mmCIF file of C-alpha atoms in Angstrom:
data_model
loop_
_atom_site.group_PDB
_atom_site.id
_atom_site.type_symbol
_atom_site.label_atom_id
_atom_site.label_comp_id
_atom_site.label_asym_id
_atom_site.label_seq_id
_atom_site.Cartn_x
_atom_site.Cartn_y
_atom_site.Cartn_z
ATOM 1 C CA MET O 336 40.869 130.281 93.858
ATOM 2 C CA ASP O 337 41.557 130.691 97.971
ATOM 3 C CA ALA O 338 44.401 131.222 100.236
ATOM 4 C CA ARG O 339 44.668 128.009 101.332
ATOM 5 C CA GLN O 340 44.614 126.226 97.574
ATOM 6 C CA GLN O 341 47.693 129.647 96.917
ATOM 7 C CA GLU O 342 50.098 128.284 99.500
ATOM 8 C CA LYS O 343 49.490 125.145 98.372
ATOM 9 C CA GLU O 344 50.554 125.955 94.666
ATOM 10 C CA PHE O 345 53.409 127.393 96.080
ATOM 11 C CA LEU O 346 54.522 125.073 98.172
ATOM 12 C CA ALA O 347 54.475 122.793 95.568
ATOM 13 C CA ALA O 348 56.677 125.335 93.249
ATOM 14 C CA TYR O 349 58.662 126.404 96.183
ATOM 15 C CA ASP O 350 62.436 124.984 95.720
ATOM 16 C CA PRO O 351 64.864 125.099 98.513
ATOM 17 C CA ARG O 352 68.120 124.843 95.926
ATOM 18 C CA ALA O 353 67.185 128.084 95.562
ATOM 19 C CA PHE O 354 69.020 129.084 98.268
ATOM 20 C CA ASP O 355 72.729 128.777 99.910
ATOM 21 C CA PRO O 356 72.851 126.237 101.503
ATOM 22 C CA ILE O 357 73.427 126.015 105.735
ATOM 23 C CA ALA O 358 72.747 123.679 107.619
ATOM 24 C CA VAL O 359 72.528 123.827 111.772
ATOM 25 C CA THR O 360 74.072 121.228 114.101
ATOM 26 C CA VAL O 361 74.106 121.432 118.376
ATOM 27 C CA ASP O 362 76.975 121.459 120.711
ATOM 28 C CA VAL O 363 77.053 121.098 123.708
ATOM 29 C CA VAL O 364 79.083 122.536 127.420
ATOM 30 C CA ALA O 365 77.564 119.566 129.578
ATOM 31 C CA LEU O 366 79.627 120.673 132.951
ATOM 32 C CA THR O 367 80.162 118.170 136.298
ATOM 33 C CA LEU O 368 82.057 118.073 139.575
ATOM 34 C CA ARG O 369 84.508 115.638 139.853
ATOM 35 C CA GLU O 370 86.412 115.196 142.647
ATOM 36 C CA GLY O 371 85.269 118.264 143.961
ATOM 37 C CA GLY O 372 86.306 120.090 140.511
ATOM 38 C CA LEU O 373 85.285 121.450 137.781
ATOM 39 C CA HIS O 374 84.721 119.634 134.924
ATOM 40 C CA VAL O 375 83.252 119.829 130.789
ATOM 41 C CA LEU O 376 83.655 117.253 128.695
ATOM 42 C CA ALA O 377 84.924 117.130 125.619
ATOM 43 C CA VAL O 378 85.227 114.460 122.298
ATOM 44 C CA ARG O 379 88.408 113.753 120.258
ATOM 45 C CA ARG O 380 87.430 114.727 116.492
ATOM 46 C CA GLY O 381 87.753 110.593 114.326
ATOM 47 C CA GLY O 382 87.773 112.719 111.754
ATOM 48 C CA GLN O 383 88.641 115.595 109.586
ATOM 49 C CA PRO O 384 88.472 118.190 110.195
ATOM 50 C CA PHE O 385 90.135 119.027 112.659
ATOM 51 C CA ALA O 386 90.786 115.108 113.387
ATOM 52 C CA GLY O 387 92.553 114.064 116.682
ATOM 53 C CA GLU O 388 91.319 117.323 118.127
ATOM 54 C CA TRP O 389 89.522 118.264 120.924
ATOM 55 C CA ALA O 390 86.060 119.545 120.256
ATOM 56 C CA LEU O 391 82.032 120.192 121.968
ATOM 57 C CA PRO O 392 79.733 116.495 121.929
ATOM 58 C CA GLY O 393 77.565 118.148 119.518
ATOM 59 C CA GLY O 394 76.284 117.209 115.592
ATOM 60 C CA PHE O 395 74.968 117.599 112.813
ATOM 61 C CA VAL O 396 70.675 118.284 114.159
ATOM 62 C CA ARG O 397 68.941 116.083 111.727
ATOM 63 C CA ALA O 398 66.376 117.399 109.921
ATOM 64 C CA GLY O 399 62.548 116.865 109.607
ATOM 65 C CA ARG O 400 63.448 114.374 112.952
ATOM 66 C CA GLU O 401 64.365 116.136 115.583
ATOM 67 C CA SER O 402 64.280 119.768 116.842
ATOM 68 C CA LEU O 403 67.228 120.775 118.680
ATOM 69 C CA ASP O 404 66.725 120.357 122.395
ATOM 70 C CA GLU O 405 66.349 116.440 120.859
ATOM 71 C CA ALA O 406 68.749 116.793 118.859
ATOM 72 C CA ALA O 407 71.183 117.813 122.359
ATOM 73 C CA ALA O 408 70.168 115.894 124.824
ATOM 74 C CA ARG O 409 71.267 112.666 122.439
ATOM 75 C CA GLU O 410 74.053 114.127 122.156
ATOM 76 C CA LEU O 411 75.213 114.604 124.982
ATOM 77 C CA ALA O 412 73.676 111.004 125.666
ATOM 78 C CA GLU O 413 76.085 109.505 123.480
ATOM 79 C CA GLU O 414 78.709 110.703 125.001
ATOM 80 C CA THR O 415 77.420 109.536 128.631
ATOM 81 C CA GLY O 416 75.227 106.356 128.678
ATOM 82 C CA LEU O 417 72.883 107.964 130.093
ATOM 83 C CA ASP O 418 69.564 106.736 129.583
ATOM 84 C CA ALA O 419 66.045 108.820 129.238
ATOM 85 C CA ALA O 420 65.414 108.359 132.563
ATOM 86 C CA ALA O 421 69.002 109.619 133.660
ATOM 87 C CA LEU O 422 68.640 112.680 131.232
ATOM 88 C CA GLY O 423 65.167 113.809 133.696
ATOM 89 C CA ARG O 424 68.108 115.710 136.048
ATOM 90 C CA VAL O 425 69.705 116.987 133.525
ATOM 91 C CA HIS O 426 69.707 120.795 133.585
ATOM 92 C CA LEU O 427 70.152 121.747 129.255
ATOM 93 C CA GLU O 428 69.099 124.554 128.312
ATOM 94 C CA GLN O 429 70.081 126.854 125.064
ATOM 95 C CA LEU O 430 73.156 128.517 125.227
ATOM 96 C CA ALA O 431 73.268 130.625 121.925
ATOM 97 C CA SER O 432 73.929 130.890 118.711
ATOM 98 C CA TYR O 433 77.568 130.541 116.500
ATOM 99 C CA GLY O 434 77.761 131.182 112.546
ATOM 100 C CA ARG O 435 80.539 133.389 111.227
ATOM 101 C CA PRO O 436 80.578 132.142 107.947
ATOM 102 C CA ASP O 437 83.935 130.302 107.904
ATOM 103 C CA ARG O 438 83.590 128.661 111.567
ATOM 104 C CA ASP O 439 83.628 125.785 109.841
ATOM 105 C CA PRO O 440 85.919 124.703 106.482
ATOM 106 C CA ARG O 441 82.628 122.626 105.584
ATOM 107 C CA MET O 442 80.679 125.226 104.833
ATOM 108 C CA HIS O 443 78.274 127.476 106.266
ATOM 109 C CA VAL O 444 77.225 125.319 109.225
ATOM 110 C CA VAL O 445 75.017 127.583 112.112
ATOM 111 C CA SER O 446 75.598 126.005 116.395
ATOM 112 C CA VAL O 447 73.263 126.411 118.533
ATOM 113 C CA ALA O 448 74.816 125.380 121.701
ATOM 114 C CA TYR O 449 72.949 123.699 124.611
ATOM 115 C CA LEU O 450 74.738 124.416 128.550
ATOM 116 C CA ALA O 451 74.227 120.754 130.873
ATOM 117 C CA PHE O 452 75.128 119.961 134.049
ATOM 118 C CA ALA O 453 73.647 117.144 135.798
ATOM 119 C CA PRO O 454 75.598 115.604 140.011
ATOM 120 C CA HIS O 455 77.415 112.611 139.423
ATOM 121 C CA LEU O 456 77.916 112.116 135.784
ATOM 122 C CA PRO O 457 78.832 108.732 134.034
ATOM 123 C CA ASP O 458 82.647 108.836 132.411
ATOM 124 C CA ALA O 459 82.657 110.003 129.228
ATOM 125 C CA THR O 460 81.811 106.942 126.800
ATOM 126 C CA ALA O 461 82.611 108.378 122.661
ATOM 127 C CA GLY O 462 80.105 107.740 120.590
ATOM 128 C CA GLY O 463 78.554 108.353 116.774
ATOM 129 C CA ASP O 464 82.521 108.981 114.781
ATOM 130 C CA ALA O 465 84.453 110.414 117.992
ATOM 131 C CA ALA O 466 87.847 108.998 119.127
ATOM 132 C CA GLY O 467 87.546 108.798 122.483
ATOM 133 C CA ALA O 468 85.412 111.979 125.083
ATOM 134 C CA ASP O 469 86.382 113.038 128.893
ATOM 135 C CA TRP O 470 86.124 115.112 130.977
ATOM 136 C CA LEU O 471 88.742 117.842 131.133
ATOM 137 C CA PRO O 472 89.129 119.950 134.039
ATOM 138 C CA VAL O 473 88.318 123.084 133.922
ATOM 139 C CA GLN O 474 91.547 124.932 134.961
ATOM 140 C CA ALA O 475 93.227 122.451 131.754
ATOM 141 C CA ILE O 476 91.993 123.925 129.789
ATOM 142 C CA LEU O 477 92.465 127.958 130.556
ATOM 143 C CA PRO O 478 96.055 129.625 128.420
ATOM 144 C CA ALA O 479 98.530 129.864 130.936
ATOM 145 C CA GLY O 480 98.714 132.787 133.278
ATOM 146 C CA GLN O 481 95.608 132.739 133.602
ATOM 147 C CA PRO O 482 94.371 131.602 137.134
ATOM 148 C CA GLU O 483 92.549 128.360 138.038
ATOM 149 C CA THR O 484 89.305 127.581 138.320
ATOM 150 C CA GLY O 485 89.337 124.900 141.346
ATOM 151 C CA PRO O 486 87.821 124.280 144.733
ATOM 152 C CA SER O 487 90.845 124.990 147.218
ATOM 153 C CA ARG O 488 89.131 126.126 151.408
ATOM 154 C CA PRO O 489 88.117 129.563 153.215
ATOM 155 C CA ILE O 490 90.628 130.983 154.726
ATOM 156 C CA GLU O 491 89.047 130.581 158.364
ATOM 157 C CA GLN O 492 92.620 133.281 159.450
ATOM 158 C CA GLY O 493 93.864 135.963 158.023
ATOM 159 C CA ARG O 494 91.686 140.059 156.509
ATOM 160 C CA ARG O 495 88.755 138.541 154.252
ATOM 161 C CA THR O 496 86.667 140.671 152.018
ATOM 162 C CA GLY O 497 83.485 141.480 150.352
ATOM 163 C CA THR O 498 80.456 139.132 152.173
ATOM 164 C CA TYR O 499 82.120 135.867 151.524
ATOM 165 C CA GLY O 500 85.579 136.508 152.818
ATOM 166 C CA GLY O 501 88.190 134.548 150.892
ATOM 167 C CA GLY O 502 90.098 137.808 149.483
ATOM 168 C CA THR O 503 92.191 136.004 146.749
ATOM 169 C CA GLY O 504 92.520 138.517 144.372
ATOM 170 C CA ARG O 505 91.053 135.422 142.315
ATOM 171 C CA ARG O 506 88.607 136.225 139.415
ATOM 172 C CA PRO O 507 86.031 135.020 137.174
ATOM 173 C CA VAL O 508 87.949 133.574 133.567
ATOM 174 C CA PRO O 509 86.399 136.383 131.124
ATOM 175 C CA SER O 510 84.767 134.651 127.655
ATOM 176 C CA ASP O 511 87.880 136.207 125.866
ATOM 177 C CA VAL O 512 89.996 134.938 126.910
ATOM 178 C CA LEU O 513 90.064 130.819 126.394
ATOM 179 C CA ALA O 514 92.508 131.598 122.944
ATOM 180 C CA GLU O 515 94.476 128.400 123.770
ATOM 181 C CA PRO O 516 94.513 126.001 125.988
ATOM 182 C CA ALA O 517 97.222 124.928 127.959
ATOM 183 C CA ALA O 518 97.034 121.774 126.927
ATOM 184 C CA PRO O 519 96.406 122.333 123.341
ATOM 185 C CA ALA O 520 95.799 119.117 121.285
ATOM 186 C CA PRO O 521 97.526 117.077 118.535
ATOM 187 C CA GLY O 522 98.535 119.858 115.442
ATOM 188 C CA GLY O 523 98.838 122.703 117.981
ATOM 189 C CA HIS O 524 94.666 123.858 118.438
ATOM 190 C CA GLY O 525 92.531 124.902 121.227
ATOM 191 C CA PHE O 526 88.978 123.031 120.853
ATOM 192 C CA ALA O 527 87.806 122.769 117.014
ATOM 193 C CA PHE O 528 86.247 125.073 115.208
ATOM 194 C CA ASP O 529 85.204 127.997 117.799
ATOM 195 C CA HIS O 530 84.954 125.663 121.056
ATOM 196 C CA ASP O 531 86.537 127.788 123.005
ATOM 197 C CA ARG O 532 84.511 130.260 123.072
ATOM 198 C CA ILE O 533 80.965 128.796 123.550
ATOM 199 C CA VAL O 534 83.334 127.040 126.418
ATOM 200 C CA ALA O 535 83.563 130.626 127.653
ATOM 201 C CA ASP O 536 80.446 131.880 127.344
ATOM 202 C CA GLY O 537 78.732 128.903 128.673
ATOM 203 C CA LEU O 538 81.514 128.761 131.919
ATOM 204 C CA GLU O 539 79.874 132.352 132.160
ATOM 205 C CA ARG O 540 76.836 131.462 132.310
ATOM 206 C CA ALA O 541 77.149 129.047 134.299
ATOM 207 C CA ARG O 542 78.938 131.424 137.023
ATOM 208 C CA ALA O 543 75.677 133.928 136.794
ATOM 209 C CA LYS O 544 72.906 131.179 136.215
ATOM 210 C CA ILE O 545 74.164 130.782 139.904
ATOM 211 C CA GLU O 546 74.107 133.711 141.659
ATOM 212 C CA TYR O 547 70.031 134.786 140.571
ATOM 213 C CA THR O 548 69.528 131.139 140.292
ATOM 214 C CA PRO O 549 69.321 128.009 142.132
ATOM 215 C CA LEU O 550 70.881 125.859 139.588
ATOM 216 C CA ALA O 551 73.589 125.379 142.533
ATOM 217 C CA THR O 552 71.892 122.407 143.527
ATOM 218 C CA ALA O 553 71.280 121.155 140.210
ATOM 219 C CA PHE O 554 75.219 120.360 140.138
ATOM 220 C CA LEU O 555 74.227 118.283 143.630
ATOM 221 C CA GLY O 556 72.186 114.742 144.485
ATOM 222 C CA GLU O 557 68.663 115.156 145.495
ATOM 223 C CA THR O 558 69.913 115.228 149.501
ATOM 224 C CA PHE O 559 73.368 117.891 150.177
ATOM 225 C CA THR O 560 74.613 119.440 152.987
ATOM 226 C CA ILE O 561 75.505 123.200 152.943
ATOM 227 C CA SER O 562 79.559 122.446 152.639
ATOM 228 C CA ASP O 563 78.098 120.887 149.811
ATOM 229 C CA LEU O 564 76.426 123.604 147.978
ATOM 230 C CA ARG O 565 79.277 125.914 149.036
ATOM 231 C CA ALA O 566 82.165 123.208 147.356
ATOM 232 C CA VAL O 567 80.283 123.656 143.928
ATOM 233 C CA TYR O 568 80.269 127.367 143.997
ATOM 234 C CA GLU O 569 83.540 127.835 144.732
ATOM 235 C CA ALA O 570 84.412 124.959 141.686
ATOM 236 C CA VAL O 571 82.248 126.965 139.718
ATOM 237 C CA TRP O 572 83.663 130.662 140.574
ATOM 238 C CA GLY O 573 86.164 129.617 141.115
ATOM 239 C CA ALA O 574 87.010 131.668 144.686
ATOM 240 C CA PRO O 575 86.672 130.225 148.378
ATOM 241 C CA LEU O 576 84.664 131.291 150.313
ATOM 242 C CA HIS O 577 83.808 132.092 154.551
ATOM 243 C CA ALA O 578 82.407 129.483 155.303
ATOM 244 C CA GLY O 579 79.924 130.848 157.336
ATOM 245 C CA ASN O 580 78.874 134.090 155.775
ATOM 246 C CA PHE O 581 78.313 130.962 152.714
ATOM 247 C CA HIS O 582 75.884 129.344 155.119
ATOM 248 C CA ARG O 583 74.240 132.000 156.891
ATOM 249 C CA LYS O 584 73.437 134.183 153.404
ATOM 250 C CA VAL O 585 72.247 130.835 152.030
ATOM 251 C CA LEU O 586 69.829 130.049 154.987
ATOM 252 C CA SER O 587 69.123 133.214 154.624
ATOM 253 C CA VAL O 588 67.685 133.308 150.856
ATOM 254 C CA PRO O 589 64.032 132.222 151.074
ATOM 255 C CA GLY O 590 63.262 129.432 149.558
ATOM 256 C CA PHE O 591 66.494 128.331 147.848
ATOM 257 C CA VAL O 592 67.491 124.798 149.982
ATOM 258 C CA GLU O 593 64.508 123.644 153.135
ATOM 259 C CA SER O 594 65.715 121.100 156.471
ATOM 260 C CA THR O 595 65.074 117.626 155.359
ATOM 261 C CA GLY O 596 65.603 117.301 159.518
ATOM 262 C CA GLU O 597 67.969 115.034 158.680
ATOM 263 C CA THR O 598 71.865 114.972 159.217
ATOM 264 C CA GLY O 599 74.568 112.963 157.048
ATOM 265 C CA SER O 600 76.700 109.858 157.580
ATOM 266 C CA ARG O 601 79.986 111.891 159.085
ATOM 267 C CA PRO O 602 81.151 113.990 161.264
ATOM 268 C CA GLY O 603 81.280 117.809 160.954
ATOM 269 C CA SER O 604 84.109 119.741 161.322
ATOM 270 C CA ARG O 605 86.454 119.511 163.724
ATOM 271 C CA GLY O 606 84.340 116.762 165.331
ATOM 272 C CA GLY O 607 81.763 118.494 165.655
ATOM 273 C CA PRO O 608 78.196 117.022 164.937
ATOM 274 C CA ARG O 609 77.292 115.917 161.549
ATOM 275 C CA ALA O 610 76.070 118.718 158.971
ATOM 276 C CA ARG O 611 72.455 118.867 158.266
ATOM 277 C CA LEU O 612 70.975 117.515 155.060
ATOM 278 C CA TYR O 613 69.061 120.030 152.627
ATOM 279 C CA ARG O 614 67.077 119.691 149.224
ATOM 280 C CA ALA O 615 66.678 121.917 146.798
ATOM 281 C CA GLY O 616 63.498 124.535 147.889
ATOM 282 C CA ASP O 617 60.851 126.227 145.763
ATOM 283 C CA ALA O 618 62.461 129.420 144.607
ATOM 284 C CA ARG O 619 62.647 129.840 141.442
ATOM 285 C CA LEU O 620 65.584 133.741 141.872
ATOM 286 C CA LEU O 621 67.520 133.862 144.187
ATOM 287 C CA HIS O 622 66.554 137.710 146.591
ATOM 288 C CA PRO O 623 68.588 138.449 147.685
ATOM 289 C CA ALA O 624 71.377 137.800 144.734
ATOM 290 C CA LEU O 625 74.457 135.660 145.995
ATOM 291 C CA LEU O 626 76.788 137.934 144.604
ATOM 292 C CA ARG O 627 80.533 136.522 143.361
ATOM 293 C CA PRO O 628 82.709 137.621 145.960
ATOM 294 C CA ASP O 629 84.849 140.079 143.134
ATOM 295 C CA ARG O 630 81.419 141.817 142.025
ATOM 296 C CA GLU O 631 80.742 141.450 145.649
ATOM 297 C CA ALA O 632 83.068 143.820 147.177
ATOM 298 C CA ALA O 633 82.809 145.807 143.808
ATOM 299 C CA VAL O 634 78.986 147.286 144.480
ATOM 300 C CA ARG O 635 79.869 147.837 147.811
#
């Protein structure tokens, strides 16, 4: 009997029920800028377990019918109303896998989490069995006493530290601080399951990736000003950046942005000329990297 026939007979007799059951889900940490601040997409669970609590958009992978990437894109589309064409402009990457046996009270469920961000994502629309959906400001899910992660303007006067200035003492939120949100969902819990950990990991991934890749431009439209790009970094990093230093740094990185030769429709700050418009360049990595202010100070 040849090897192919042996394999065929083996598969015919194979019984997957001989093994303990395990399920696979996808969960999506979707980030976007709304009203100048960083927001994360969350849904209200419509059924048990954790009914009425906030959770990340996600669900079970349709076994035998879709890949992990397809499942993540489907779940994101259901909660945002994006069609296939609009999903094409969303940056979607696999974040991490979470498989602690007790993370889901129903059974052993392994979740493959994804990180997504794009500009101008629409209002959330509850899909599937969700009771509601909304974009939550990132600072609203931080525990009490932790620094906010929101945009603020650079300090134009006074002592500054680091490449970008802005010696505020703010630091990125560590990945282990999101044990409870500042405004807990009904029942006194934070995010359902272990989604607080997944949100924290997604935020830290986004903060790190815009240091050494040009993915900050994925939060913006096709054309943008350097001030628009700086607002992304301020929102994601949660720290003010010195405008002049940031401008010089961005233009010194080969392939980060390229000029369109046009200017924006709004006048510049303090009545100056209209700001120049740029588009994303062809760089895949930023060299030199744009370090977060606290990291920049640490390496000096």
